Amino acid sequence: MHRVALFVFDECQLLDASGPWQVFATANELLPAPAYQLILVAEHEGPVTTNSGMVLHATAALGAITAADTLLIAGGSGVHRLSEQVIERLATLAAATARVGSICTGAFALARTGRLDGYDVTTHWRHASTLARQFPALRVRENALYLEQNNTFTSAGITAGIDLTLSLIERDHGTMLACRVARELVVFLHRPGDQAQFSEGLNAQLRSQGRLRRLIDRILSTPESDWRPAVLADELCVTPRHLTRLFKQATGTSPGEFVIRARLDAARRLLIDPALSMSGIATRCGLGGAEQLRRHFTRHFGVSPSVYRARFGARTPYSHALSPREGVE
């Protein structure tokens, strides 16, 4: 039985705790016999009030846990108020634990233990600069979903903790179980750890409004449609020159390049399914053929589609073919 200790505290983020916990619990349900013993740990056994007001019940006090196989530390505003005594106890437990990780701003607590010194780490994008400033011994990569060095993990905000936990399930029991857990929870399996916290599409949505925002939403939801610049200009009832100006203001690139990037983002998500051919993916994403997919993908991501699939794709076939609209960032 693999012991998982999940550390929480007053004003922790509820989903930082419940997301990873549910991934492990669902894995237990899908396995022939439960493989994970889940222990909710806090400074003291008993109620812990999250920053949403919902109360969790810690089943073990931090000082009573002497070892675990996996230790995860939740994030939340209360992480900055943890006492030195709590950090010392966390450091002791981390030293006796083979696999240690943090969810979101839980990285601040893990950094105080010294476990992250010299490592590449991540946290929620909004807190990355603060983490780097407070802990100069860390190399903070603010745009990664999760990172690992020497069995030490850090992850970005909230749902990235689910991505991280799915990767742990995959390490322990293989891709097929991780796929089944993701399907059961209706989440995207699984975003690579070094994937950006924000997709280009979301960034474009944040910077656009009105009719342009609605058009960008349509491009992202149906990238395979006919989105030639002339069609886009007609949709907005503007001249091609003004269309280019609007897109560069909102996306930093031309309309044609934005459409290509939207199609490549959709292709990247489909590549994890080994049942889909390169030509089939290219067709579904509006990229023409396999050679066009390879050329654009390599230029944009720096690796070929086949290399990307070998690195991040499911290594065992599964039946659920993801659509481009799944896996919201």
mmCIF file with all atom_site columns, C-alpha atoms in Angstrom, residues 253-329:
data_model
loop_
_atom_site.group_PDB
_atom_site.id
_atom_site.type_symbol
_atom_site.label_atom_id
_atom_site.label_alt_id
_atom_site.label_comp_id
_atom_site.label_asym_id
_atom_site.label_entity_id
_atom_site.label_seq_id
_atom_site.pdbx_PDB_ins_code
_atom_site.Cartn_x
_atom_site.Cartn_y
_atom_site.Cartn_z
_atom_site.occupancy
_atom_site.B_iso_or_equiv
_atom_site.pdbx_formal_charge
_atom_site.auth_seq_id
_atom_site.auth_comp_id
_atom_site.auth_asym_id
_atom_site.auth_atom_id
_atom_site.pdbx_PDB_model_num
ATOM 1  C CA . THR A 1 253 ? 0.227   38.184 -34.811 1.00 0.00 ? 253 THR A CA 1
ATOM 2  C CA . SER A 1 254 ? -1.566  38.229 -38.165 1.00 0.00 ? 254 SER A CA 1
ATOM 3  C CA . PRO A 1 255 ? -4.993  36.636 -38.721 1.00 0.00 ? 255 PRO A CA 1
ATOM 4  C CA . GLY A 1 256 ? -3.494  33.865 -40.851 1.00 0.00 ? 256 GLY A CA 1
ATOM 5  C CA . GLU A 1 257 ? -0.797  33.035 -38.305 1.00 0.00 ? 257 GLU A CA 1
ATOM 6  C CA . PHE A 1 258 ? -3.337  33.029 -35.460 1.00 0.00 ? 258 PHE A CA 1
ATOM 7  C CA . VAL A 1 259 ? -5.495  30.505 -37.343 1.00 0.00 ? 259 VAL A CA 1
ATOM 8  C CA . ILE A 1 260 ? -2.437  28.279 -37.917 1.00 0.00 ? 260 ILE A CA 1
ATOM 9  C CA . ARG A 1 261 ? -1.579  28.441 -34.222 1.00 0.00 ? 261 ARG A CA 1
ATOM 10 C CA . ALA A 1 262 ? -5.159  27.563 -33.226 1.00 0.00 ? 262 ALA A CA 1
ATOM 11 C CA . ARG A 1 263 ? -5.053  24.554 -35.547 1.00 0.00 ? 263 ARG A CA 1
ATOM 12 C CA . LEU A 1 264 ? -1.679  23.453 -34.186 1.00 0.00 ? 264 LEU A CA 1
ATOM 13 C CA . ASP A 1 265 ? -2.939  23.741 -30.608 1.00 0.00 ? 265 ASP A CA 1
ATOM 14 C CA . ALA A 1 266 ? -5.848  21.462 -31.542 1.00 0.00 ? 266 ALA A CA 1
ATOM 15 C CA . ALA A 1 267 ? -3.448  19.038 -33.262 1.00 0.00 ? 267 ALA A CA 1
ATOM 16 C CA . ARG A 1 268 ? -1.195  18.980 -30.208 1.00 0.00 ? 268 ARG A CA 1
ATOM 17 C CA . ARG A 1 269 ? -4.090  17.806 -28.056 1.00 0.00 ? 269 ARG A CA 1
ATOM 18 C CA . LEU A 1 270 ? -5.090  15.109 -30.549 1.00 0.00 ? 270 LEU A CA 1
ATOM 19 C CA . LEU A 1 271 ? -1.561  13.748 -30.825 1.00 0.00 ? 271 LEU A CA 1
ATOM 20 C CA . ILE A 1 272 ? -1.776  12.010 -27.453 1.00 0.00 ? 272 ILE A CA 1
ATOM 21 C CA . ASP A 1 273 ? -4.186  9.467  -28.996 1.00 0.00 ? 273 ASP A CA 1
ATOM 22 C CA . PRO A 1 274 ? -2.072  6.835  -30.809 1.00 0.00 ? 274 PRO A CA 1
ATOM 23 C CA . ALA A 1 275 ? -5.152  5.604  -32.678 1.00 0.00 ? 275 ALA A CA 1
ATOM 24 C CA . LEU A 1 276 ? -5.263  8.787  -34.783 1.00 0.00 ? 276 LEU A CA 1
ATOM 25 C CA . SER A 1 277 ? -3.093  8.989  -37.889 1.00 0.00 ? 277 SER A CA 1
ATOM 26 C CA . MET A 1 278 ? -1.084  12.090 -38.730 1.00 0.00 ? 278 MET A CA 1
ATOM 27 C CA . SER A 1 279 ? -3.114  12.667 -41.869 1.00 0.00 ? 279 SER A CA 1
ATOM 28 C CA . GLY A 1 280 ? -6.351  12.214 -39.913 1.00 0.00 ? 280 GLY A CA 1
ATOM 29 C CA . ILE A 1 281 ? -5.242  14.769 -37.323 1.00 0.00 ? 281 ILE A CA 1
ATOM 30 C CA . ALA A 1 282 ? -4.224  17.205 -40.052 1.00 0.00 ? 282 ALA A CA 1
ATOM 31 C CA . THR A 1 283 ? -7.637  16.883 -41.686 1.00 0.00 ? 283 THR A CA 1
ATOM 32 C CA . ARG A 1 284 ? -9.554  17.258 -38.428 1.00 0.00 ? 284 ARG A CA 1
ATOM 33 C CA . CYS A 1 285 ? -7.625  20.419 -37.583 1.00 0.00 ? 285 CYS A CA 1
ATOM 34 C CA . GLY A 1 286 ? -7.778  22.056 -41.013 1.00 0.00 ? 286 GLY A CA 1
ATOM 35 C CA . LEU A 1 287 ? -4.058  21.660 -41.702 1.00 0.00 ? 287 LEU A CA 1
ATOM 36 C CA . GLY A 1 288 ? -4.370  19.877 -45.040 1.00 0.00 ? 288 GLY A CA 1
ATOM 37 C CA . GLY A 1 289 ? -2.137  16.820 -44.976 1.00 0.00 ? 289 GLY A CA 1
ATOM 38 C CA . ALA A 1 290 ? 0.474   15.121 -42.827 1.00 0.00 ? 290 ALA A CA 1
ATOM 39 C CA . GLU A 1 291 ? 3.352   17.000 -44.449 1.00 0.00 ? 291 GLU A CA 1
ATOM 40 C CA . GLN A 1 292 ? 1.754   20.382 -43.756 1.00 0.00 ? 292 GLN A CA 1
ATOM 41 C CA . LEU A 1 293 ? 1.137   19.312 -40.170 1.00 0.00 ? 293 LEU A CA 1
ATOM 42 C CA . ARG A 1 294 ? 4.774   18.265 -39.794 1.00 0.00 ? 294 ARG A CA 1
ATOM 43 C CA . ARG A 1 295 ? 6.131   21.470 -41.314 1.00 0.00 ? 295 ARG A CA 1
ATOM 44 C CA . HIS A 1 296 ? 3.966   23.872 -39.291 1.00 0.00 ? 296 HIS A CA 1
ATOM 45 C CA . PHE A 1 297 ? 4.249   21.858 -36.065 1.00 0.00 ? 297 PHE A CA 1
ATOM 46 C CA . THR A 1 298 ? 8.041   21.693 -36.237 1.00 0.00 ? 298 THR A CA 1
ATOM 47 C CA . ARG A 1 299 ? 8.317   25.416 -36.959 1.00 0.00 ? 299 ARG A CA 1
ATOM 48 C CA . HIS A 1 300 ? 5.995   26.358 -34.102 1.00 0.00 ? 300 HIS A CA 1
ATOM 49 C CA . PHE A 1 301 ? 6.924   23.860 -31.347 1.00 0.00 ? 301 PHE A CA 1
ATOM 50 C CA . GLY A 1 302 ? 10.489  23.017 -32.297 1.00 0.00 ? 302 GLY A CA 1
ATOM 51 C CA . VAL A 1 303 ? 9.836   19.272 -32.551 1.00 0.00 ? 303 VAL A CA 1
ATOM 52 C CA . SER A 1 304 ? 8.059   17.099 -35.109 1.00 0.00 ? 304 SER A CA 1
ATOM 53 C CA . PRO A 1 305 ? 4.557   15.723 -34.384 1.00 0.00 ? 305 PRO A CA 1
ATOM 54 C CA . SER A 1 306 ? 5.964   12.198 -34.130 1.00 0.00 ? 306 SER A CA 1
ATOM 55 C CA . VAL A 1 307 ? 8.565   13.259 -31.559 1.00 0.00 ? 307 VAL A CA 1
ATOM 56 C CA . TYR A 1 308 ? 5.894   15.121 -29.570 1.00 0.00 ? 308 TYR A CA 1
ATOM 57 C CA . ARG A 1 309 ? 3.662   12.035 -29.620 1.00 0.00 ? 309 ARG A CA 1
ATOM 58 C CA . ALA A 1 310 ? 6.526   9.774  -28.512 1.00 0.00 ? 310 ALA A CA 1
ATOM 59 C CA . ARG A 1 311 ? 7.240   12.092 -25.597 1.00 0.00 ? 311 ARG A CA 1
ATOM 60 C CA . PHE A 1 312 ? 3.741   12.953 -24.401 1.00 0.00 ? 312 PHE A CA 1
ATOM 61 C CA . GLY A 1 313 ? 1.315   10.554 -26.051 1.00 0.00 ? 313 GLY A CA 1
ATOM 62 C CA . ALA A 1 314 ? -0.477  7.669  -24.403 1.00 0.00 ? 314 ALA A CA 1
ATOM 63 C CA . ARG A 1 315 ? 1.701   4.605  -24.820 1.00 0.00 ? 315 ARG A CA 1
ATOM 64 C CA . THR A 1 316 ? -1.251  2.246  -24.597 1.00 0.00 ? 316 THR A CA 1
ATOM 65 C CA . PRO A 1 317 ? -4.231  2.793  -26.912 1.00 0.00 ? 317 PRO A CA 1
ATOM 66 C CA . TYR A 1 318 ? -7.470  3.907  -25.329 1.00 0.00 ? 318 TYR A CA 1
ATOM 67 C CA . SER A 1 319 ? -10.852 4.390  -26.886 1.00 0.00 ? 319 SER A CA 1
ATOM 68 C CA . HIS A 1 320 ? -11.610 8.022  -26.117 1.00 0.00 ? 320 HIS A CA 1
ATOM 69 C CA . ALA A 1 321 ? -10.635 10.270 -29.036 1.00 0.00 ? 321 ALA A CA 1
ATOM 70 C CA . LEU A 1 322 ? -10.274 13.788 -27.653 1.00 0.00 ? 322 LEU A CA 1
ATOM 71 C CA . SER A 1 323 ? -11.864 16.614 -29.577 1.00 0.00 ? 323 SER A CA 1
ATOM 72 C CA . PRO A 1 324 ? -10.109 19.972 -30.035 1.00 0.00 ? 324 PRO A CA 1
ATOM 73 C CA . ARG A 1 325 ? -12.537 21.503 -27.563 1.00 0.00 ? 325 ARG A CA 1
ATOM 74 C CA . GLU A 1 326 ? -11.465 19.264 -24.679 1.00 0.00 ? 326 GLU A CA 1
ATOM 75 C CA . GLY A 1 327 ? -8.676  20.074 -22.317 1.00 0.00 ? 327 GLY A CA 1
ATOM 76 C CA . VAL A 1 328 ? -9.449  23.727 -21.540 1.00 0.00 ? 328 VAL A CA 1
ATOM 77 C CA . GLU A 1 329 ? -6.350  25.462 -20.157 1.00 0.00 ? 329 GLU A CA 1
#
